[in-house]
Coordinates of C-alpha atoms in Angstrom, one line a residue:
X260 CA 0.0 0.0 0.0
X261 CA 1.2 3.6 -0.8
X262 CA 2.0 5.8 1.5
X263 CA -1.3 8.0 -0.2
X264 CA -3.3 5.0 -0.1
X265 CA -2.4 5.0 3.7
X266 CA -3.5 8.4 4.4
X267 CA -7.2 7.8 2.6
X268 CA -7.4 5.2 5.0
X269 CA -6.3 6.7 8.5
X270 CA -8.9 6.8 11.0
X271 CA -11.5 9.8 11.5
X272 CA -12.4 11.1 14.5
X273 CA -15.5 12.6 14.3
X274 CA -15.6 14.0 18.0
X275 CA -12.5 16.0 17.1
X276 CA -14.4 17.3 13.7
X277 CA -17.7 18.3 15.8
X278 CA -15.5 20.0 18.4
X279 CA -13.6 21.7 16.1
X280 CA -16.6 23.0 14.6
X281 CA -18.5 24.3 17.8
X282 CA -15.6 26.4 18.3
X283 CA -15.1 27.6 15.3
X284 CA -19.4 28.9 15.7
X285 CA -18.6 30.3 19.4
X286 CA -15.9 32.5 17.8
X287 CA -17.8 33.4 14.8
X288 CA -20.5 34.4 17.1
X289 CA -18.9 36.8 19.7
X290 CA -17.0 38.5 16.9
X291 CA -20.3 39.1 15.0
X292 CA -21.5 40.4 18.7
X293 CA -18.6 42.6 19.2
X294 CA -19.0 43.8 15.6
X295 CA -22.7 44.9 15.8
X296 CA -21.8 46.5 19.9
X297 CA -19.3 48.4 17.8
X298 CA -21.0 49.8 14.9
X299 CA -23.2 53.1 14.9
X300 CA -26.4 53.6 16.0
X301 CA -29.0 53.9 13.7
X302 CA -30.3 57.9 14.3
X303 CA -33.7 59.1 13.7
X304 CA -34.0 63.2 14.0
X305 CA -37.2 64.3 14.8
X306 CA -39.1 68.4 15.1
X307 CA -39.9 71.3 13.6
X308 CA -37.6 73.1 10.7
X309 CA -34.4 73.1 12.6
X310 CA -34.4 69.2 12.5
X311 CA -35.5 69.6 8.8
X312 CA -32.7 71.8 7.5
X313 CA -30.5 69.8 9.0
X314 CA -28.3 68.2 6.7
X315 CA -28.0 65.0 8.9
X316 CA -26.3 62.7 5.7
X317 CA -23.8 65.6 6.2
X318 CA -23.1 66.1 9.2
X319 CA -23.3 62.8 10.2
X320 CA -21.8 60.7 7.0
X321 CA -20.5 57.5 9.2
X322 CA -24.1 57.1 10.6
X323 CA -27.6 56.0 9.1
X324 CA -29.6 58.9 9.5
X325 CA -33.6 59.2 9.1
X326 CA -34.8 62.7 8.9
X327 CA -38.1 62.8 10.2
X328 CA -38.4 67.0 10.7
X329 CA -41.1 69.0 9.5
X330 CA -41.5 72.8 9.1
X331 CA -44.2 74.4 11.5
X332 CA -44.4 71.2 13.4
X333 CA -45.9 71.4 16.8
X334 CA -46.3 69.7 19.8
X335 CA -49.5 67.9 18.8
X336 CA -47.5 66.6 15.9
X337 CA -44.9 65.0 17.5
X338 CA -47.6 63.5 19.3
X339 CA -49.1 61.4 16.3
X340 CA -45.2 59.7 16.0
X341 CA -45.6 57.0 18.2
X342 CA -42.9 54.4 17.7
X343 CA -41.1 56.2 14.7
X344 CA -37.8 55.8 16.7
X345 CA -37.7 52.2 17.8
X346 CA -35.0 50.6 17.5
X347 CA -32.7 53.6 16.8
X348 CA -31.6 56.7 19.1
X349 CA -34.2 59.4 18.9
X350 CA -33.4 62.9 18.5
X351 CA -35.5 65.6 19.1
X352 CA -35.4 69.5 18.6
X353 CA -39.2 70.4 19.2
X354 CA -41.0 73.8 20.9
X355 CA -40.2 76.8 19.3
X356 CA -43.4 77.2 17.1
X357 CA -45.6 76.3 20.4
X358 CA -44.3 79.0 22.6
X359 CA -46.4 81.9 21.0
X360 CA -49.2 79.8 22.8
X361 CA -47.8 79.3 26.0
X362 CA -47.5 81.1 29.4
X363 CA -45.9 80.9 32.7
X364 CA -49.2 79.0 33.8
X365 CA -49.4 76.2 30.8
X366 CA -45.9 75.7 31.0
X367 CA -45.4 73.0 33.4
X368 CA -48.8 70.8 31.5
X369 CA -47.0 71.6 28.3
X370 CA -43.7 70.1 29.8
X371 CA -45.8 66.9 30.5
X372 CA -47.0 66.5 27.4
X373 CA -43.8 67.3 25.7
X374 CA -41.6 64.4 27.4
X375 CA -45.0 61.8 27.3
X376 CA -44.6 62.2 23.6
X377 CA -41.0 61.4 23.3
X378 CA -41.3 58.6 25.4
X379 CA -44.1 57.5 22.8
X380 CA -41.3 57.6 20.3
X381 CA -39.9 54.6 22.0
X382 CA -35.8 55.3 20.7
X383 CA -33.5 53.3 22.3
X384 CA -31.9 56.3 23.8
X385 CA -33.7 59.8 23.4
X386 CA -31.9 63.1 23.1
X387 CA -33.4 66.3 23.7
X388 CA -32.1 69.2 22.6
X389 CA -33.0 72.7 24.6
X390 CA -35.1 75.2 23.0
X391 CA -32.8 77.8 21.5
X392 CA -33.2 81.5 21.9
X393 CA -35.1 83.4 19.4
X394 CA -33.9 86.8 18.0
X395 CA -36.5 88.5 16.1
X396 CA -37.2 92.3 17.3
X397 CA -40.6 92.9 19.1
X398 CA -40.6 89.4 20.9
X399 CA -37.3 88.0 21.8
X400 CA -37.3 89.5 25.3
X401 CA -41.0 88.0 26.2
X402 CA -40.3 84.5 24.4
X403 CA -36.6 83.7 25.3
X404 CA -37.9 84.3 29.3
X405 CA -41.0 81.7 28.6
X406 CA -38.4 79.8 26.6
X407 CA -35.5 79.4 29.2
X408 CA -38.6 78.8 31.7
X409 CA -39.8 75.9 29.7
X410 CA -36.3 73.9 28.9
X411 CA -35.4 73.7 33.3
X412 CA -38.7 72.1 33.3
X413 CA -38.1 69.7 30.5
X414 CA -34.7 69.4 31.7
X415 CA -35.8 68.6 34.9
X416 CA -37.9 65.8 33.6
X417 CA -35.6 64.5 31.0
X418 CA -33.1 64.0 34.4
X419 CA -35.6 61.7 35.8
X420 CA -35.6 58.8 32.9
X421 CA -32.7 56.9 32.4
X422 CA -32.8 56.8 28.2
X423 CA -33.3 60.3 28.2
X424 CA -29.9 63.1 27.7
X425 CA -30.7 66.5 27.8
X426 CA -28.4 68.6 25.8
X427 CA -28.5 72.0 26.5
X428 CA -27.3 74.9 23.9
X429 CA -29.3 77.8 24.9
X430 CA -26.4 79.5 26.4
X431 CA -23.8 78.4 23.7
X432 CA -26.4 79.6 20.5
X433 CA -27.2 83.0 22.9
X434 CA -26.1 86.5 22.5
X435 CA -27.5 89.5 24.7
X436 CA -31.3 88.6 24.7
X437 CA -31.4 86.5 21.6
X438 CA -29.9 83.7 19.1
X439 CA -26.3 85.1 18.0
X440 CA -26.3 86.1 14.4
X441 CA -23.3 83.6 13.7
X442 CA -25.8 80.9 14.4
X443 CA -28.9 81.9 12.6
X444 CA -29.6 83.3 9.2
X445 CA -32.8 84.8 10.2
X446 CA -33.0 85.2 13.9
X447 CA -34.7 81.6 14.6
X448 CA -33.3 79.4 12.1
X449 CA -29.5 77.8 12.3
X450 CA -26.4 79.0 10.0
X451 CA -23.7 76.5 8.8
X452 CA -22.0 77.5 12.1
X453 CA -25.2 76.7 14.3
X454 CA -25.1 73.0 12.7
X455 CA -21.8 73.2 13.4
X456 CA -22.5 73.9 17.1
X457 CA -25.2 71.5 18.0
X458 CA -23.7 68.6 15.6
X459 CA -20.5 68.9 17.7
X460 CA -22.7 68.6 21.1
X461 CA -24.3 65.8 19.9
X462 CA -21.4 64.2 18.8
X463 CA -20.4 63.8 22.4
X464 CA -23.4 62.8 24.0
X465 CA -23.8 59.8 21.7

């Protein structure tokens, strides 16, 4: 017999093969593990305009980003969204267009709402973003107090839930008694430098 006759004929052990191969799975399987703990989480932006002007592809290229903003949205908007972060982190820029409407006294029922409805969301993680200072002539004074009353309420609440991270701007977008004119183009809306601003902030909350 040849010697490569004698090696088609040497004995197989199976219980080595089947070992062999169980290991081979349990390494496969906490690599795949470690691979999907490392990879980005999926981000779904949800608001008013800000969130929709945001270029989120752009500013966040090494992400999957769903823009879900909408100009003029409301409250009662956000309120109809339930579930449209599951799965993913949720981030929210939401108030501005409500606070013509509000007062000192609706303030704290509005807050209640506001952080009900993001909850509703159901992200993974939820990050709310402080209502930022207005700047237009006439009103900045009367809405920027109602506004800086409103985010230490929502603040407050956001503290309380464990998937929730408040990140607040106001100060950093504010100059004098409004939004800085570096930040906005209009007085309420952010510049290339206010995406700048809040992208970075987010950046190191995530």
């Amino acid at each position: 017999m040849t010697k490569a006759t004698q090696a088609l004929h040497l004995p197989i052990s199976w219980s080595s093969i089947g070992w062999t191969a169980i290991l081979v799975a349990v390494v496969w399987m906490f690599a795949s593990c470690d691979k999907d703990e490392d990879a980005d989480p999926i981000l779904t932006f949800v608001g008013d305009s800000e969130v929709e002007l945001w270029d989120t592809k752009f500013f966040f290229p090494s992400y999957n980003t769903t823009n879900k903003g909408k100009s003029g949205a409301v409250l009662a908007d956000i309120e109809k969204l339930e579930n449209i972060a599951q799965g993913t982190y949720a981030i929210v820029i939401l108030g501005t267009n409500d606070i013509p409407h509000l007062s000192s006294e609706t303030i704290a029922d509005y807050a209640e709402r506001y952080v009900m409805a993001l909850e509703r969301l159901n992200g993974i993680r939820t990050f709310v973003f402080s209502i930022f200072p207005r700047g237009f002539e006439g009103e900045k004074s009367e809405a920027n107090r109602l506004i800086r009353q409103l985010n230490t309420v929502v603040e407050q609440k956001c503290l309380s839930r464990s998937s929730f991270t408040y990140i607040d701007v106001y100060a950093a977008l504010e100059k004098g008694d409004g939004i800085n004119p570096e930040y906005s183009f209009d007085g309420l809306h952010l510049s290339k430098q206010g995406y700048e601003l809040i992208t970075g902030e987010l950046k190191k909350k995530i």
